[in-house]
Amino acid sequence: MALTKETIQDKIEVVGDFKHIQVRTATVIKEDGKEISRSFHRHVVAPDSDSSKESADVKAMVAQFHTDAVKKAYTDHLAKGV
Amino acid sequence: MALTKVTGSGADGLNLSSTDVTISSGDLLFATANKGVVLGVTSNTDSNTLDDYEEGTWTVTPFDDSGNSSSTTYTGYYTKIGNLVSVNVYMTNISSAGLTSGESVKINLPFTVKSSTYSVGGVISDNVDFSAGRTQINARANSNDTSVIFRGSGDAAGDDAITWGEISNTVSDIFFTVTYLT
């Protein structure tokens, strides 16, 4: 019986007016190659978030969606006190 | 003869009757993601389809309006059913070191809050020094954002944000739940 554990980002979504990037990280436990457990941990990358420690996939989406115009619109939105 | 049972590996799996479908053991799985069960209607409409359910955790990090983060983080728990997210957070001995005294206490969320919605949840606070006239606080999920802010309110007083100046460094506790649309 061999147990293995792997962590993968199994869902990355861009949502909302300000292109928040929702990232789901799955921890998958397998026994002899068959999945027996999967648990989820989430985080969201906002336009003003520090993305320097994100995965390459998330960084690519940040570069694509968090444009200067989106960042400014989000900053203005926050300034209104949402 | 009508089909009444679907059998696999020698055991009954799916039983069909004129009124019910029974799964003898195990779960109902869809081979394709984002498929769901249409409830309460006889045509396939998105607003009647339960197509998402998820349980999990996220790292809760208190922060201020300027984006400075607390050194204390916590594990929050969420359940998402369709477009409704319910979160449960238990923060003890919150560190306010390095956070701006006059700025709002904010908490990050695991899903973005739907635009033009303001959901409010209950809070228990411990050793939070309310500003004058405020006797209770509530958690508000902020529209079009991924944060919760805490609002203090009281009799004949306008509500205002709980600020980091009202948090006693490594002493204050805040527990809250909020259910919001995403």
PDB file of C-alpha atoms in Angstrom:
ATOM      1  CA  MET A   1       0.000   0.000   0.000  1.00  0.00           C
ATOM      2  CA  ALA A   2       1.534   3.282  -1.121  1.00  0.00           C
ATOM      3  CA  LEU A   3       0.099   6.588  -0.024  1.00  0.00           C
ATOM      4  CA  THR A   4       0.949   9.704  -1.996  1.00  0.00           C
ATOM      5  CA  LYS A   5       0.061  13.337  -1.490  1.00  0.00           C
ATOM      6  CA  GLU A   6       0.048  16.025  -4.130  1.00  0.00           C
ATOM      7  CA  THR A   7      -1.013  19.654  -4.177  1.00  0.00           C
ATOM      8  CA  ILE A   8      -2.440  21.118  -7.369  1.00  0.00           C
ATOM      9  CA  GLN A   9      -4.233  24.271  -8.412  1.00  0.00           C
ATOM     10  CA  ASP A  10      -7.250  22.590  -9.953  1.00  0.00           C
ATOM     11  CA  LYS A  11      -9.419  25.648 -10.580  1.00  0.00           C
ATOM     12  CA  ILE A  12      -8.455  29.208 -11.503  1.00  0.00           C
ATOM     13  CA  GLU A  13     -11.277  31.592 -12.351  1.00  0.00           C
ATOM     14  CA  VAL A  14     -11.543  35.257 -13.257  1.00  0.00           C
ATOM     15  CA  VAL A  15     -14.699  36.794 -11.810  1.00  0.00           C
ATOM     16  CA  GLY A  16     -16.432  40.113 -11.325  1.00  0.00           C
ATOM     17  CA  ASP A  17     -16.070  43.662 -12.557  1.00  0.00           C
ATOM     18  CA  PHE A  18     -12.522  43.912 -11.268  1.00  0.00           C
ATOM     19  CA  LYS A  19     -11.227  40.583 -12.542  1.00  0.00           C
ATOM     20  CA  HIS A  20     -10.567  38.973  -9.192  1.00  0.00           C
ATOM     21  CA  ILE A  21      -8.675  35.742  -9.752  1.00  0.00           C
ATOM     22  CA  GLN A  22     -10.047  32.930  -7.596  1.00  0.00           C
ATOM     23  CA  VAL A  23      -7.609  30.078  -7.053  1.00  0.00           C
ATOM     24  CA  ARG A  24      -8.533  26.697  -5.641  1.00  0.00           C
ATOM     25  CA  THR A  25      -5.706  24.502  -4.392  1.00  0.00           C
ATOM     26  CA  ALA A  26      -6.516  20.827  -3.966  1.00  0.00           C
ATOM     27  CA  THR A  27      -4.624  18.448  -1.724  1.00  0.00           C
ATOM     28  CA  VAL A  28      -5.076  14.974  -3.158  1.00  0.00           C
ATOM     29  CA  ILE A  29      -4.282  11.787  -1.254  1.00  0.00           C
ATOM     30  CA  LYS A  30      -3.937   8.612  -3.289  1.00  0.00           C
ATOM     31  CA  GLU A  31      -3.585   4.985  -2.239  1.00  0.00           C
ATOM     32  CA  ASP A  32      -1.858   2.860  -4.835  1.00  0.00           C
ATOM     33  CA  GLY A  33      -2.703   5.482  -7.399  1.00  0.00           C
ATOM     34  CA  LYS A  34      -6.406   5.656  -6.531  1.00  0.00           C
ATOM     35  CA  GLU A  35      -7.682   8.928  -5.105  1.00  0.00           C
ATOM     36  CA  ILE A  36      -9.098   8.477  -1.606  1.00  0.00           C
ATOM     37  CA  SER A  37      -9.237  12.078  -0.396  1.00  0.00           C
ATOM     38  CA  ARG A  38      -9.365  15.589  -1.864  1.00  0.00           C
ATOM     39  CA  SER A  39      -9.544  18.769   0.230  1.00  0.00           C
ATOM     40  CA  PHE A  40      -9.638  22.381  -0.896  1.00  0.00           C
ATOM     41  CA  HIS A  41      -7.920  25.590   0.154  1.00  0.00           C
ATOM     42  CA  ARG A  42      -8.731  28.879  -1.571  1.00  0.00           C
ATOM     43  CA  HIS A  43      -7.349  32.330  -2.075  1.00  0.00           C
ATOM     44  CA  VAL A  44      -8.224  35.289  -4.242  1.00  0.00           C
ATOM     45  CA  VAL A  45      -5.831  37.572  -6.098  1.00  0.00           C
ATOM     46  CA  ALA A  46      -7.271  41.081  -6.272  1.00  0.00           C
ATOM     47  CA  PRO A  47      -6.010  43.708  -8.725  1.00  0.00           C
ATOM     48  CA  ASP A  48      -3.976  45.293  -5.928  1.00  0.00           C
ATOM     49  CA  SER A  49      -2.588  42.020  -4.548  1.00  0.00           C
ATOM     50  CA  ASP A  50       1.073  41.122  -4.436  1.00  0.00           C
ATOM     51  CA  SER A  51       1.279  38.323  -6.996  1.00  0.00           C
ATOM     52  CA  SER A  52       5.037  37.774  -6.785  1.00  0.00           C
ATOM     53  CA  LYS A  53       4.617  34.437  -4.988  1.00  0.00           C
ATOM     54  CA  GLU A  54       1.817  33.124  -7.187  1.00  0.00           C
ATOM     55  CA  SER A  55       2.193  30.205  -9.572  1.00  0.00           C
ATOM     56  CA  ALA A  56       3.204  30.768 -13.182  1.00  0.00           C
ATOM     57  CA  ASP A  57      -0.390  30.149 -14.306  1.00  0.00           C
ATOM     58  CA  VAL A  58      -1.766  32.760 -11.926  1.00  0.00           C
ATOM     59  CA  LYS A  59       0.969  35.244 -12.822  1.00  0.00           C
ATOM     60  CA  ALA A  60       0.041  34.842 -16.462  1.00  0.00           C
ATOM     61  CA  MET A  61      -3.578  35.617 -15.673  1.00  0.00           C
ATOM     62  CA  VAL A  62      -2.582  38.601 -13.555  1.00  0.00           C
ATOM     63  CA  ALA A  63      -0.586  39.947 -16.491  1.00  0.00           C
ATOM     64  CA  GLN A  64      -3.527  39.449 -18.802  1.00  0.00           C
ATOM     65  CA  PHE A  65      -6.400  40.709 -16.662  1.00  0.00           C
ATOM     66  CA  HIS A  66      -5.022  43.116 -14.072  1.00  0.00           C
ATOM     67  CA  THR A  67      -4.377  45.938 -16.458  1.00  0.00           C
ATOM     68  CA  ASP A  68      -3.684  49.469 -15.305  1.00  0.00           C
ATOM     69  CA  ALA A  69      -7.276  50.382 -16.151  1.00  0.00           C
ATOM     70  CA  VAL A  70      -8.641  47.527 -14.008  1.00  0.00           C
ATOM     71  CA  LYS A  71      -6.314  48.431 -11.135  1.00  0.00           C
ATOM     72  CA  LYS A  72      -7.429  52.064 -11.223  1.00  0.00           C
ATOM     73  CA  ALA A  73     -11.105  51.133 -11.383  1.00  0.00           C
ATOM     74  CA  TYR A  74     -10.655  48.810  -8.409  1.00  0.00           C
ATOM     75  CA  THR A  75      -8.780  51.459  -6.423  1.00  0.00           C
ATOM     76  CA  ASP A  76     -11.561  53.941  -7.145  1.00  0.00           C
ATOM     77  CA  HIS A  77     -14.130  51.344  -6.082  1.00  0.00           C
ATOM     78  CA  LEU A  78     -12.368  50.780  -2.755  1.00  0.00           C
ATOM     79  CA  ALA A  79     -12.070  54.506  -2.186  1.00  0.00           C
ATOM     80  CA  LYS A  80     -15.860  54.744  -2.237  1.00  0.00           C
ATOM     81  CA  GLY A  81     -15.889  52.584   0.870  1.00  0.00           C
ATOM     82  CA  VAL A  82     -17.648  49.737  -0.961  1.00  0.00           C
TER      83      VAL A  82
ATOM     84  CA  MET B   1     -40.255  -5.287 -19.925  1.00  0.00           C
ATOM     85  CA  ALA B   2     -39.247  -1.943 -18.481  1.00  0.00           C
ATOM     86  CA  LEU B   3     -35.780  -1.568 -17.026  1.00  0.00           C
ATOM     87  CA  THR B   4     -35.959  -1.405 -13.230  1.00  0.00           C
ATOM     88  CA  LYS B   5     -32.415  -2.060 -12.098  1.00  0.00           C
ATOM     89  CA  VAL B   6     -28.962  -1.129 -13.286  1.00  0.00           C
ATOM     90  CA  THR B   7     -26.513  -3.657 -11.905  1.00  0.00           C
ATOM     91  CA  GLY B   8     -22.751  -3.642 -11.764  1.00  0.00           C
ATOM     92  CA  SER B   9     -20.294  -6.135 -10.274  1.00  0.00           C
ATOM     93  CA  GLY B  10     -23.105  -8.410  -9.149  1.00  0.00           C
ATOM     94  CA  ALA B  11     -24.854  -5.886  -6.890  1.00  0.00           C
ATOM     95  CA  ASP B  12     -27.832  -3.654  -7.519  1.00  0.00           C
ATOM     96  CA  GLY B  13     -26.642  -0.126  -8.188  1.00  0.00           C
ATOM     97  CA  LEU B  14     -29.497   1.997  -9.450  1.00  0.00           C
ATOM     98  CA  ASN B  15     -33.112   1.041  -8.789  1.00  0.00           C
ATOM     99  CA  LEU B  16     -35.903   2.624 -10.809  1.00  0.00           C
ATOM    100  CA  SER B  17     -39.580   2.613  -9.890  1.00  0.00           C
ATOM    101  CA  SER B  18     -42.542   4.488 -11.280  1.00  0.00           C
ATOM    102  CA  THR B  19     -41.967   7.241  -8.707  1.00  0.00           C
ATOM    103  CA  ASP B  20     -38.386   7.112  -7.436  1.00  0.00           C
ATOM    104  CA  VAL B  21     -34.778   6.596  -8.365  1.00  0.00           C
ATOM    105  CA  THR B  22     -32.771   4.904  -5.618  1.00  0.00           C
ATOM    106  CA  ILE B  23     -29.006   4.599  -5.449  1.00  0.00           C
ATOM    107  CA  SER B  24     -28.292   1.560  -3.314  1.00  0.00           C
ATOM    108  CA  SER B  25     -24.929   2.816  -2.099  1.00  0.00           C
ATOM    109  CA  GLY B  26     -22.375   5.463  -2.993  1.00  0.00           C
ATOM    110  CA  ASP B  27     -22.890   8.921  -4.458  1.00  0.00           C
ATOM    111  CA  LEU B  28     -24.331  10.496  -7.562  1.00  0.00           C
ATOM    112  CA  LEU B  29     -21.472  11.624  -9.808  1.00  0.00           C
ATOM    113  CA  PHE B  30     -21.478  13.597 -13.039  1.00  0.00           C
ATOM    114  CA  ALA B  31     -18.802  12.772 -15.567  1.00  0.00           C
ATOM    115  CA  THR B  32     -18.717  16.403 -16.699  1.00  0.00           C
ATOM    116  CA  ALA B  33     -17.924  19.356 -14.427  1.00  0.00           C
ATOM    117  CA  ASN B  34     -20.504  22.076 -13.702  1.00  0.00           C
ATOM    118  CA  LYS B  35     -23.496  19.826 -14.315  1.00  0.00           C
ATOM    119  CA  GLY B  36     -26.214  19.764 -11.694  1.00  0.00           C
ATOM    120  CA  VAL B  37     -29.678  18.840 -10.577  1.00  0.00           C
ATOM    121  CA  VAL B  38     -32.678  20.857 -11.697  1.00  0.00           C
ATOM    122  CA  LEU B  39     -35.066  21.299  -8.782  1.00  0.00           C
ATOM    123  CA  GLY B  40     -38.683  22.374  -8.601  1.00  0.00           C
ATOM    124  CA  VAL B  41     -39.384  22.852 -12.302  1.00  0.00           C
ATOM    125  CA  THR B  42     -39.899  20.646 -15.338  1.00  0.00           C
ATOM    126  CA  SER B  43     -37.609  22.487 -17.739  1.00  0.00           C
ATOM    127  CA  ASN B  44     -33.850  22.944 -17.515  1.00  0.00           C
ATOM    128  CA  THR B  45     -33.327  26.499 -16.251  1.00  0.00           C
ATOM    129  CA  ASP B  46     -30.070  27.812 -14.794  1.00  0.00           C
ATOM    130  CA  SER B  47     -31.697  29.543 -11.854  1.00  0.00           C
ATOM    131  CA  ASN B  48     -33.219  26.235 -10.725  1.00  0.00           C
ATOM    132  CA  THR B  49     -30.062  24.170 -11.154  1.00  0.00           C
ATOM    133  CA  LEU B  50     -27.946  23.219  -8.175  1.00  0.00           C
ATOM    134  CA  ASP B  51     -24.606  22.887  -9.930  1.00  0.00           C
ATOM    135  CA  ASP B  52     -21.994  23.669  -7.306  1.00  0.00           C
ATOM    136  CA  TYR B  53     -21.161  22.516  -3.810  1.00  0.00           C
ATOM    137  CA  GLU B  54     -17.786  22.867  -2.123  1.00  0.00           C
ATOM    138  CA  GLU B  55     -16.307  22.779   1.355  1.00  0.00           C
ATOM    139  CA  GLY B  56     -12.851  24.024   2.199  1.00  0.00           C
ATOM    140  CA  THR B  57     -10.562  26.394   4.023  1.00  0.00           C
ATOM    141  CA  TRP B  58      -8.703  29.607   3.341  1.00  0.00           C
ATOM    142  CA  THR B  59      -6.045  31.580   5.127  1.00  0.00           C
ATOM    143  CA  VAL B  60      -7.633  34.503   6.934  1.00  0.00           C
ATOM    144  CA  THR B  61      -5.383  37.552   7.065  1.00  0.00           C
ATOM    145  CA  PRO B  62      -6.592  40.728   8.795  1.00  0.00           C
ATOM    146  CA  PHE B  63      -5.440  43.910   7.019  1.00  0.00           C
ATOM    147  CA  ASP B  64      -6.009  47.662   6.879  1.00  0.00           C
ATOM    148  CA  ASP B  65      -7.181  50.047   4.157  1.00  0.00           C
ATOM    149  CA  SER B  66      -3.599  50.574   3.024  1.00  0.00           C
ATOM    150  CA  GLY B  67      -3.067  46.850   2.510  1.00  0.00           C
ATOM    151  CA  ASN B  68      -0.808  46.263   5.499  1.00  0.00           C
ATOM    152  CA  SER B  69      -1.360  42.752   6.860  1.00  0.00           C
ATOM    153  CA  SER B  70      -1.470  41.482  10.427  1.00  0.00           C
ATOM    154  CA  SER B  71       1.236  39.039  11.448  1.00  0.00           C
ATOM    155  CA  THR B  72      -1.452  36.729  12.860  1.00  0.00           C
ATOM    156  CA  THR B  73      -3.321  34.580  10.360  1.00  0.00           C
ATOM    157  CA  TYR B  74      -6.071  32.041  10.885  1.00  0.00           C
ATOM    158  CA  THR B  75      -7.772  29.182   9.113  1.00  0.00           C
ATOM    159  CA  GLY B  76     -11.281  30.041   7.970  1.00  0.00           C
ATOM    160  CA  TYR B  77     -13.892  27.513   6.880  1.00  0.00           C
ATOM    161  CA  TYR B  78     -16.319  27.934   4.000  1.00  0.00           C
ATOM    162  CA  THR B  79     -19.184  26.067   2.400  1.00  0.00           C
ATOM    163  CA  LYS B  80     -20.411  27.105  -1.036  1.00  0.00           C
ATOM    164  CA  ILE B  81     -23.843  26.014  -2.237  1.00  0.00           C
ATOM    165  CA  GLY B  82     -24.695  27.341  -5.678  1.00  0.00           C
ATOM    166  CA  ASN B  83     -23.970  31.070  -5.563  1.00  0.00           C
ATOM    167  CA  LEU B  84     -24.209  31.262  -1.761  1.00  0.00           C
ATOM    168  CA  VAL B  85     -21.061  31.202   0.383  1.00  0.00           C
ATOM    169  CA  SER B  86     -21.079  30.816   4.151  1.00  0.00           C
ATOM    170  CA  VAL B  87     -17.880  31.446   6.088  1.00  0.00           C
ATOM    171  CA  ASN B  88     -16.873  30.873   9.684  1.00  0.00           C
ATOM    172  CA  VAL B  89     -13.883  32.634  11.210  1.00  0.00           C
ATOM    173  CA  TYR B  90     -12.419  32.463  14.712  1.00  0.00           C
ATOM    174  CA  MET B  91      -9.615  34.970  15.330  1.00  0.00           C
ATOM    175  CA  THR B  92      -7.904  35.159  18.685  1.00  0.00           C
ATOM    176  CA  ASN B  93      -5.196  37.467  20.050  1.00  0.00           C
ATOM    177  CA  ILE B  94      -5.190  39.544  16.872  1.00  0.00           C
ATOM    178  CA  SER B  95      -1.930  41.350  16.242  1.00  0.00           C
ATOM    179  CA  SER B  96      -2.345  44.988  15.251  1.00  0.00           C
ATOM    180  CA  ALA B  97       1.371  45.671  15.042  1.00  0.00           C
ATOM    181  CA  GLY B  98       2.249  47.650  11.939  1.00  0.00           C
ATOM    182  CA  LEU B  99      -1.374  48.368  11.059  1.00  0.00           C
ATOM    183  CA  THR B 100      -2.717  51.895  10.729  1.00  0.00           C
ATOM    184  CA  SER B 101      -4.684  52.959  13.795  1.00  0.00           C
ATOM    185  CA  GLY B 102      -7.346  55.007  12.015  1.00  0.00           C
ATOM    186  CA  GLU B 103      -7.977  52.536   9.202  1.00  0.00           C
ATOM    187  CA  SER B 104     -10.647  49.849   8.957  1.00  0.00           C
ATOM    188  CA  VAL B 105     -10.200  46.284  10.175  1.00  0.00           C
ATOM    189  CA  LYS B 106     -10.701  44.085   7.117  1.00  0.00           C
ATOM    190  CA  ILE B 107     -10.594  40.342   6.496  1.00  0.00           C
ATOM    191  CA  ASN B 108     -10.098  38.570   3.169  1.00  0.00           C
ATOM    192  CA  LEU B 109     -12.686  36.132   1.797  1.00  0.00           C
ATOM    193  CA  PRO B 110     -12.414  32.938  -0.297  1.00  0.00           C
ATOM    194  CA  PHE B 111     -14.808  34.103  -3.049  1.00  0.00           C
ATOM    195  CA  THR B 112     -15.595  37.485  -4.595  1.00  0.00           C
ATOM    196  CA  VAL B 113     -18.760  39.146  -3.301  1.00  0.00           C
ATOM    197  CA  LYS B 114     -21.450  39.692  -5.934  1.00  0.00           C
ATOM    198  CA  SER B 115     -21.785  43.249  -7.212  1.00  0.00           C
ATOM    199  CA  SER B 116     -24.377  45.477  -5.503  1.00  0.00           C
ATOM    200  CA  THR B 117     -24.912  43.119  -2.591  1.00  0.00           C
ATOM    201  CA  TYR B 118     -24.185  43.854   1.055  1.00  0.00           C
ATOM    202  CA  SER B 119     -24.495  40.818   3.266  1.00  0.00           C
ATOM    203  CA  VAL B 120     -24.247  41.159   7.022  1.00  0.00           C
ATOM    204  CA  GLY B 121     -23.284  38.538   9.570  1.00  0.00           C
ATOM    205  CA  GLY B 122     -23.075  38.188  13.308  1.00  0.00           C
ATOM    206  CA  VAL B 123     -19.986  38.891  15.397  1.00  0.00           C
ATOM    207  CA  ILE B 124     -18.779  38.149  18.876  1.00  0.00           C
ATOM    208  CA  SER B 125     -15.975  40.460  19.939  1.00  0.00           C
ATOM    209  CA  ASP B 126     -13.724  40.240  22.943  1.00  0.00           C
ATOM    210  CA  ASN B 127     -11.707  43.199  24.200  1.00  0.00           C
ATOM    211  CA  VAL B 128     -12.528  45.441  21.263  1.00  0.00           C
ATOM    212  CA  ASP B 129     -12.697  49.051  22.455  1.00  0.00           C
ATOM    213  CA  PHE B 130     -15.743  50.465  20.642  1.00  0.00           C
ATOM    214  CA  SER B 131     -15.798  54.132  19.737  1.00  0.00           C
ATOM    215  CA  ALA B 132     -18.278  56.371  21.561  1.00  0.00           C
ATOM    216  CA  GLY B 133     -21.932  55.431  21.132  1.00  0.00           C
ATOM    217  CA  ARG B 134     -21.291  52.064  19.530  1.00  0.00           C
ATOM    218  CA  THR B 135     -22.475  49.046  21.423  1.00  0.00           C
ATOM    219  CA  GLN B 136     -22.254  46.232  18.890  1.00  0.00           C
ATOM    220  CA  ILE B 137     -20.471  45.279  15.705  1.00  0.00           C
ATOM    221  CA  ASN B 138     -21.501  43.307  12.642  1.00  0.00           C
ATOM    222  CA  ALA B 139     -19.534  41.845   9.763  1.00  0.00           C
ATOM    223  CA  ARG B 140     -20.345  43.145   6.273  1.00  0.00           C
ATOM    224  CA  ALA B 141     -19.193  41.429   3.086  1.00  0.00           C
ATOM    225  CA  ASN B 142     -18.164  44.185   0.706  1.00  0.00           C
ATOM    226  CA  SER B 143     -19.784  44.362  -2.725  1.00  0.00           C
ATOM    227  CA  ASN B 144     -17.558  43.562  -5.696  1.00  0.00           C
ATOM    228  CA  ASP B 145     -14.626  42.784  -3.447  1.00  0.00           C
ATOM    229  CA  THR B 146     -13.135  39.923  -1.466  1.00  0.00           C
ATOM    230  CA  SER B 147     -13.254  41.425   1.992  1.00  0.00           C
ATOM    231  CA  VAL B 148     -15.281  41.734   5.154  1.00  0.00           C
ATOM    232  CA  ILE B 149     -15.377  44.965   7.111  1.00  0.00           C
ATOM    233  CA  PHE B 150     -16.693  45.351  10.638  1.00  0.00           C
ATOM    234  CA  ARG B 151     -19.230  48.091  11.333  1.00  0.00           C
ATOM    235  CA  GLY B 152     -19.979  49.413  14.794  1.00  0.00           C
ATOM    236  CA  SER B 153     -23.473  50.645  15.597  1.00  0.00           C
ATOM    237  CA  GLY B 154     -25.463  51.865  18.572  1.00  0.00           C
ATOM    238  CA  ASP B 155     -28.587  53.680  19.661  1.00  0.00           C
ATOM    239  CA  ALA B 156     -28.993  56.988  17.820  1.00  0.00           C
ATOM    240  CA  ALA B 157     -25.461  56.732  16.459  1.00  0.00           C
ATOM    241  CA  GLY B 158     -24.388  56.442  12.873  1.00  0.00           C
ATOM    242  CA  ASP B 159     -22.611  53.215  12.049  1.00  0.00           C
ATOM    243  CA  ASP B 160     -18.910  53.382  11.408  1.00  0.00           C
ATOM    244  CA  ALA B 161     -16.011  51.079  10.674  1.00  0.00           C
ATOM    245  CA  ILE B 162     -14.155  49.339  13.476  1.00  0.00           C
ATOM    246  CA  THR B 163     -10.596  50.587  13.187  1.00  0.00           C
ATOM    247  CA  TRP B 164      -7.275  49.153  14.187  1.00  0.00           C
ATOM    248  CA  GLY B 165      -7.121  51.689  16.999  1.00  0.00           C
ATOM    249  CA  GLU B 166     -10.014  49.830  18.631  1.00  0.00           C
ATOM    250  CA  ILE B 167      -8.107  46.532  18.560  1.00  0.00           C
ATOM    251  CA  SER B 168      -5.938  45.736  21.567  1.00  0.00           C
ATOM    252  CA  ASN B 169      -2.726  44.254  20.200  1.00  0.00           C
ATOM    253  CA  THR B 170      -2.562  40.443  20.727  1.00  0.00           C
ATOM    254  CA  VAL B 171      -5.514  40.656  23.122  1.00  0.00           C
ATOM    255  CA  SER B 172      -8.654  41.291  21.043  1.00  0.00           C
ATOM    256  CA  ASP B 173     -10.642  38.401  19.588  1.00  0.00           C
ATOM    257  CA  ILE B 174     -13.272  38.452  16.840  1.00  0.00           C
ATOM    258  CA  PHE B 175     -15.490  35.536  15.858  1.00  0.00           C
ATOM    259  CA  PHE B 176     -17.939  35.882  12.980  1.00  0.00           C
ATOM    260  CA  THR B 177     -20.021  34.166  10.373  1.00  0.00           C
ATOM    261  CA  VAL B 178     -21.398  35.739   7.236  1.00  0.00           C
ATOM    262  CA  THR B 179     -23.319  34.286   4.325  1.00  0.00           C
ATOM    263  CA  TYR B 180     -23.060  36.134   1.038  1.00  0.00           C
ATOM    264  CA  LEU B 181     -23.771  35.918  -2.680  1.00  0.00           C
ATOM    265  CA  THR B 182     -20.931  35.369  -5.120  1.00  0.00           C
TER     266      THR B 182
END
